PDB file of C-alpha atoms in Angstrom:
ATOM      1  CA  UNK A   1       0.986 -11.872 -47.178  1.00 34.00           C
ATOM      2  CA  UNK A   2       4.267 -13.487 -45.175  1.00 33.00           C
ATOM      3  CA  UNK A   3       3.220 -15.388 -42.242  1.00 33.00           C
ATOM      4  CA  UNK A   4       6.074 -15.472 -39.592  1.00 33.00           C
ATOM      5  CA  UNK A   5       6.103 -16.934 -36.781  1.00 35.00           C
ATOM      6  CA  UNK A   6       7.272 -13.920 -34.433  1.00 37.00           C
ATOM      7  CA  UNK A   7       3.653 -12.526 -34.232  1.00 40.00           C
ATOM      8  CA  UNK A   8       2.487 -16.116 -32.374  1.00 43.00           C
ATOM      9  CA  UNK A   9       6.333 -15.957 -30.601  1.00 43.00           C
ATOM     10  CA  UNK A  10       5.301 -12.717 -29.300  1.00 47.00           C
ATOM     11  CA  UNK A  11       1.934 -13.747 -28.158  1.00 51.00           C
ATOM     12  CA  UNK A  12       3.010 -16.554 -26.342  1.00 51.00           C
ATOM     13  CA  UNK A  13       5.525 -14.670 -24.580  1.00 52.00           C
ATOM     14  CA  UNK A  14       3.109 -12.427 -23.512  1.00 55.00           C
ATOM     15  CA  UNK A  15       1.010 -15.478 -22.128  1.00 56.00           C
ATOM     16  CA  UNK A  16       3.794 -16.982 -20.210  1.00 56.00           C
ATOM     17  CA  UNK A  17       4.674 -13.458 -18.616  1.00 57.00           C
ATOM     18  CA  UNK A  18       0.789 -13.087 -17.766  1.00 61.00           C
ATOM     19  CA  UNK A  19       0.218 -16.810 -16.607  1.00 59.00           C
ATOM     20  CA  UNK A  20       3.759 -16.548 -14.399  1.00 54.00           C
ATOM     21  CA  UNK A  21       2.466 -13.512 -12.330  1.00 60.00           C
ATOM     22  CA  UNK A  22      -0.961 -14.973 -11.912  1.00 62.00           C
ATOM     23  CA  UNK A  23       0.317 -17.451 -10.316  1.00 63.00           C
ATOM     24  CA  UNK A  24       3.017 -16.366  -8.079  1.00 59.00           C
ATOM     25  CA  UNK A  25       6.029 -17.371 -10.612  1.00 57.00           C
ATOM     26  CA  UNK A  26       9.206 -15.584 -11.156  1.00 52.00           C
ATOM     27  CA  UNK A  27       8.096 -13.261 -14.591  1.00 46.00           C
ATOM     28  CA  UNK A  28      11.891 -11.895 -14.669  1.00 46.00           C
ATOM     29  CA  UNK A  29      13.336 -15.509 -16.448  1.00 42.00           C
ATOM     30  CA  UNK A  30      13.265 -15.928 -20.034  1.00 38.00           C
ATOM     31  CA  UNK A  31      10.456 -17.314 -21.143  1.00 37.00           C
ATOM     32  CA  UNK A  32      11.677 -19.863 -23.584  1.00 37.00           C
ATOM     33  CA  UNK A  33      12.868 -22.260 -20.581  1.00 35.00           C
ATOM     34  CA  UNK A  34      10.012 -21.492 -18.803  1.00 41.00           C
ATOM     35  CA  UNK A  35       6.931 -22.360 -20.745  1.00 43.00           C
ATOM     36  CA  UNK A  36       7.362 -25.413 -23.425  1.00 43.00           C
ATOM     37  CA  UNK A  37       4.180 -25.219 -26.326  1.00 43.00           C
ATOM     38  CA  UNK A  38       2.744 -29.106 -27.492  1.00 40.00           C
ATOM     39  CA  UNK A  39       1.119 -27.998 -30.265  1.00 49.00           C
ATOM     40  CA  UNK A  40      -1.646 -26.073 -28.965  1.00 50.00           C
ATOM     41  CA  UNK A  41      -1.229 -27.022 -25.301  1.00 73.00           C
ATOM     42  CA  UNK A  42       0.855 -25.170 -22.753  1.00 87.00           C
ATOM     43  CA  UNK A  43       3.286 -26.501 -20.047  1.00 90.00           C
ATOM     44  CA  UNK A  44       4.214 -23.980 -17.092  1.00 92.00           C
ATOM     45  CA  UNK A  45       7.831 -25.205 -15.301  1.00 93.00           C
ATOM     46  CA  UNK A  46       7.520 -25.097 -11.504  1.00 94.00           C
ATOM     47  CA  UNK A  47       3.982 -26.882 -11.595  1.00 96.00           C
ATOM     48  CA  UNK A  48       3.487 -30.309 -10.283  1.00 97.00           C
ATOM     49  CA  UNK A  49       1.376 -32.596 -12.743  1.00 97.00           C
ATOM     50  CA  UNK A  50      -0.389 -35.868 -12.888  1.00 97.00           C
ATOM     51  CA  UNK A  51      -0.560 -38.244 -15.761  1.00 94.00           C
ATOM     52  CA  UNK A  52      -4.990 -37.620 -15.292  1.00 95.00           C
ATOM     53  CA  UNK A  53      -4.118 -34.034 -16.274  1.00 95.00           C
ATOM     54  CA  UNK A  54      -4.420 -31.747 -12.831  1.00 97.00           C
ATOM     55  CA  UNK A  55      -1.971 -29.118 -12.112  1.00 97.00           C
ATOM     56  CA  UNK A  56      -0.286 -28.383  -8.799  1.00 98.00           C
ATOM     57  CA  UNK A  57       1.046 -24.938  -7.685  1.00 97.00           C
ATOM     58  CA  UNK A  58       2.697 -25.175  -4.192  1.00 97.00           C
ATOM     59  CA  UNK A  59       2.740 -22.201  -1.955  1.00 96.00           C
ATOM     60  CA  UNK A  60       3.377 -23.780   1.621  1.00 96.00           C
ATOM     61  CA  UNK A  61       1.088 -26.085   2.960  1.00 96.00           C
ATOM     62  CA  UNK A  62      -1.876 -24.936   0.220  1.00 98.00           C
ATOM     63  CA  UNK A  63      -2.194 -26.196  -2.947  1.00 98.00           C
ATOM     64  CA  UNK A  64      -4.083 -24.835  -5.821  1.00 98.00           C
ATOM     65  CA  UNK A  65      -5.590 -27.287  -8.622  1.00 98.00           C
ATOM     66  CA  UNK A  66      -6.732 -26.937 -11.929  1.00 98.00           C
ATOM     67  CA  UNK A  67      -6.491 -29.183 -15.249  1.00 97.00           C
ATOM     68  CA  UNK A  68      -3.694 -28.769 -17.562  1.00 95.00           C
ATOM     69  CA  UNK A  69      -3.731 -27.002 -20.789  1.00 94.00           C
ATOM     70  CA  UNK A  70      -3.683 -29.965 -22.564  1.00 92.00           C
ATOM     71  CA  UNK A  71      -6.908 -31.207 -21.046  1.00 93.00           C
ATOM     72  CA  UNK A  72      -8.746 -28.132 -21.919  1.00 94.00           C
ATOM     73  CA  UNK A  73      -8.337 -28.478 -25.131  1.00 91.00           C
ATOM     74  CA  UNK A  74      -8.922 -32.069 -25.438  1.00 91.00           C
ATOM     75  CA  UNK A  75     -12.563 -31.621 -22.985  1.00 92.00           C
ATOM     76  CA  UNK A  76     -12.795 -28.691 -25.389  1.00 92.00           C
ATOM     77  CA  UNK A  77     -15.946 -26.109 -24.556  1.00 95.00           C
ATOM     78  CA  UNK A  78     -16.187 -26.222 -20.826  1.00 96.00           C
ATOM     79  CA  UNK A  79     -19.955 -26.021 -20.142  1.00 96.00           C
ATOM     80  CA  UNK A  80     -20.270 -27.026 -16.358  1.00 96.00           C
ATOM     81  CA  UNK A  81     -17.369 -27.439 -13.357  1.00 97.00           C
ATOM     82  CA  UNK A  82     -18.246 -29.230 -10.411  1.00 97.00           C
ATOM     83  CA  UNK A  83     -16.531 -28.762  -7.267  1.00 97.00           C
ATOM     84  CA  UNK A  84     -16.233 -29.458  -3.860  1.00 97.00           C
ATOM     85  CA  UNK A  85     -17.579 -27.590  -0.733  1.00 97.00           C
ATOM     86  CA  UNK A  86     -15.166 -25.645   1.042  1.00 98.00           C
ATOM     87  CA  UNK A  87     -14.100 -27.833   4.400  1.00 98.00           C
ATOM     88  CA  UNK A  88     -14.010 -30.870   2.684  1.00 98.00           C
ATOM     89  CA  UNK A  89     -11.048 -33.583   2.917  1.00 98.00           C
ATOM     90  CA  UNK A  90     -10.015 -34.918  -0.436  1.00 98.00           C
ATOM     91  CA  UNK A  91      -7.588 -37.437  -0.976  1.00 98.00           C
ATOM     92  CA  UNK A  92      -4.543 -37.768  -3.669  1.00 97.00           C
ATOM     93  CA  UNK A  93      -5.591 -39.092  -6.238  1.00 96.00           C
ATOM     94  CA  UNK A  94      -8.908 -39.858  -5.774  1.00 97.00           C
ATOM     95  CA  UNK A  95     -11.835 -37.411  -7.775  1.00 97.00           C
ATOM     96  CA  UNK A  96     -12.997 -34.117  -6.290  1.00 97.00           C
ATOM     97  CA  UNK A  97     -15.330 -33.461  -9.416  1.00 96.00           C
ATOM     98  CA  UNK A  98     -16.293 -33.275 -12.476  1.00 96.00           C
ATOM     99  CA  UNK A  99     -15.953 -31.372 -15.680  1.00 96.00           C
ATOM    100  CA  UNK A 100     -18.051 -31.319 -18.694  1.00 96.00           C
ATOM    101  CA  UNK A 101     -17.828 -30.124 -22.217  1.00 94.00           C
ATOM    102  CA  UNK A 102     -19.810 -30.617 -25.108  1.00 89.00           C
ATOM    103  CA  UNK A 103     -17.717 -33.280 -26.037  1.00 88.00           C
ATOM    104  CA  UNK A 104     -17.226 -35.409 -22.608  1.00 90.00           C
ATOM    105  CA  UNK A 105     -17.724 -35.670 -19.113  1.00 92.00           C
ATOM    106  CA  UNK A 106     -14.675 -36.017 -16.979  1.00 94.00           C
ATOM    107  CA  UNK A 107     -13.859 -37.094 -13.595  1.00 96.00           C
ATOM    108  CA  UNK A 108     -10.938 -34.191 -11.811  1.00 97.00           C
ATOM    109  CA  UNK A 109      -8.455 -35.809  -9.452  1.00 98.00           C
ATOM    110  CA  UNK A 110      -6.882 -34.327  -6.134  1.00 98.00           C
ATOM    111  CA  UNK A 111      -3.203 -34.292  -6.512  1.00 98.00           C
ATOM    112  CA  UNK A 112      -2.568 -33.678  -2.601  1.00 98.00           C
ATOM    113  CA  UNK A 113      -4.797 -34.818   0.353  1.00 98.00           C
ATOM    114  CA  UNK A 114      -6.224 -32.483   2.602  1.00 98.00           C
ATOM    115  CA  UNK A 115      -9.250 -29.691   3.456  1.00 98.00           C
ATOM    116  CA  UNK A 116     -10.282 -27.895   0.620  1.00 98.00           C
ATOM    117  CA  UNK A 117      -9.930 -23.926   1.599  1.00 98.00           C
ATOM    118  CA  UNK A 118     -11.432 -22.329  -1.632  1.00 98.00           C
ATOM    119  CA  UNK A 119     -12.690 -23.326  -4.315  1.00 98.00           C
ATOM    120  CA  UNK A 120     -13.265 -20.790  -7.343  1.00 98.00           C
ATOM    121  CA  UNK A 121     -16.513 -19.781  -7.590  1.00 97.00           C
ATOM    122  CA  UNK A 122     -16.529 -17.950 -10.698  1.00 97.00           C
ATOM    123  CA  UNK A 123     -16.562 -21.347 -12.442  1.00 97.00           C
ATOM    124  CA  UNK A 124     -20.254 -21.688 -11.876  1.00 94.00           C
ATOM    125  CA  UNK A 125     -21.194 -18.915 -14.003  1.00 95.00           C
ATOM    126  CA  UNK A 126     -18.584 -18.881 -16.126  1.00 96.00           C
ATOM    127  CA  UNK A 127     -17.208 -22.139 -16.786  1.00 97.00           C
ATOM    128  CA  UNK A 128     -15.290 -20.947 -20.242  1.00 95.00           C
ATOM    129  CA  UNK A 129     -12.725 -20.176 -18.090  1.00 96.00           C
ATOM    130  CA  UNK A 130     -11.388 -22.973 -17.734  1.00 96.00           C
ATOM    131  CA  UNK A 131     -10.476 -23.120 -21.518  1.00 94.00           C
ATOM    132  CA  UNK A 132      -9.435 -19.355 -21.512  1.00 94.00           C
ATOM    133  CA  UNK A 133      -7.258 -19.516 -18.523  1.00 94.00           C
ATOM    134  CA  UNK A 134      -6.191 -23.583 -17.705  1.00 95.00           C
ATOM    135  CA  UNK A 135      -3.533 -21.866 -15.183  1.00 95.00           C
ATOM    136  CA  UNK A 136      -4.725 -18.618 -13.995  1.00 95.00           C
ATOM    137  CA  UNK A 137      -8.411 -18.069 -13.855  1.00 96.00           C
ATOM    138  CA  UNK A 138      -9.336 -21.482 -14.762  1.00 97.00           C
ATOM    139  CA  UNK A 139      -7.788 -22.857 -11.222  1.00 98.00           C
ATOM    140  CA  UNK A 140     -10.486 -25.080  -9.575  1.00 98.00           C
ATOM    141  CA  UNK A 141      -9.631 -25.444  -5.768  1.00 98.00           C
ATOM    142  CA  UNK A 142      -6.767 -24.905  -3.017  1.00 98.00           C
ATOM    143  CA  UNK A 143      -6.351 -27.312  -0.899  1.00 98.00           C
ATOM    144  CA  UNK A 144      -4.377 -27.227   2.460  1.00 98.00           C
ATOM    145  CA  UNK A 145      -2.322 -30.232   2.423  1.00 97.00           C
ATOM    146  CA  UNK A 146      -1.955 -33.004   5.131  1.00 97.00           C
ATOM    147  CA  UNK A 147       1.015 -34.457   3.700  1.00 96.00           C
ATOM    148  CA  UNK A 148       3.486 -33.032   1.887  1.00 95.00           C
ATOM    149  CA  UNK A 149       4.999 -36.819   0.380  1.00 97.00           C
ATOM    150  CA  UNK A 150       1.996 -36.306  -2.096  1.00 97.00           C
ATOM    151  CA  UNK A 151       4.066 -34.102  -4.039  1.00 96.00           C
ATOM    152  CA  UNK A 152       6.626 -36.758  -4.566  1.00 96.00           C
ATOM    153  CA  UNK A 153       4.083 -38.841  -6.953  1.00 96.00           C
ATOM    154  CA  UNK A 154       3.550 -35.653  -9.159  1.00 97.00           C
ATOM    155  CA  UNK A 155       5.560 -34.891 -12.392  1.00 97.00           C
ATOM    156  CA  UNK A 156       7.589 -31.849 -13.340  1.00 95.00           C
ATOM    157  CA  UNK A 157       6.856 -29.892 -16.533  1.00 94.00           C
ATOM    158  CA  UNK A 158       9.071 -31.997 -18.734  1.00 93.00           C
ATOM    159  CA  UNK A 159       8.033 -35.700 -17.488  1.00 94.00           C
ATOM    160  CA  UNK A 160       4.337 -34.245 -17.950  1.00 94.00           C
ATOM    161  CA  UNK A 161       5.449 -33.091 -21.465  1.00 91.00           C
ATOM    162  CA  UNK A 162       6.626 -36.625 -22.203  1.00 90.00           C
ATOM    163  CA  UNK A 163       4.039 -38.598 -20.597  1.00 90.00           C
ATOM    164  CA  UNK A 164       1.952 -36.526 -23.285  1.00 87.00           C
ATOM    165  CA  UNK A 165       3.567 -36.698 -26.005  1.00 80.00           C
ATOM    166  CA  UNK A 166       3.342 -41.016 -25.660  1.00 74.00           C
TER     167      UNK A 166
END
């Protein structure tokens, strides 16, 4: 058989589409500017990022946090997520908790400072989701931020993109 590649094209369309209305994005823009594929790993434009490989998606003054695509599938199988309580502080850049795979343990770093309003319990039982779902059901907390000058330290897609492709 002829492999092409408008079958994965397709798919990944699909994917951005999905992964822009889960979280809030505009799903009417093409989706060619709007999602950029390393590989296997999947950048979202209009997230903030961190070179430790946590996602930001501002809505206000609450912030919800996850770990990029790319970290997913480096961790590869998720097996345990620990979070924070809700009504915490954390503080940018500092850990809020861990994730473990069968391949590594790894530290997960606030991007914002703040009081942690939710944190998604569905992780407990299913941790997998992280690696099914980096950017929709994979999220790991909101966070209501005290200071908004956090987001000035965070990447866009593309310098994340870069500072992953060095």
């Amino acid at each position: 058989p002829v492999h092409t590649l408008a079958a994965p094209n397709m798919a990944l369309r699909q994917f951005a589409r999905q992964s822009a209305r889960s979280l809030g994005l505009r799903s009417d823009v093409s989706p060619a500017p709007a999602l950029a594929t390393r590989g296997m790993s999947t950048v979202i434009e209009g997230l903030k990022y961190m070179a430790s490989h946590e996602w930001a998606k501002v809505d206000g003054d609450t912030v919800t946090v996850g770990i990029t695509d790319h970290a997913q599938a480096e961790l590869g199988d998720v097996v345990y997520v620990e979070l924070p309580e809700v009504g915490s502080e954390v503080s940018a850049k500092s850990t809020f908790g861990v994730v473990e795979s069968v391949k590594a343990a790894s530290d997960v770093y606030s991007p914002v400072s703040g009081e942690v309003v939710a944190v998604n319990e569905d992780l407990a039982d299913s941790p997998g989701k992280v690696n099914e779902g980096a950017y929709t059901d994979g999220w790991m907390m909101k966070v209501k931020m005290t200071d908004p000058k956090d987001l000035d330290a965070l990447m866009d897609a593309k310098a994340y993109e870069a500072s992953c492709d060095q």
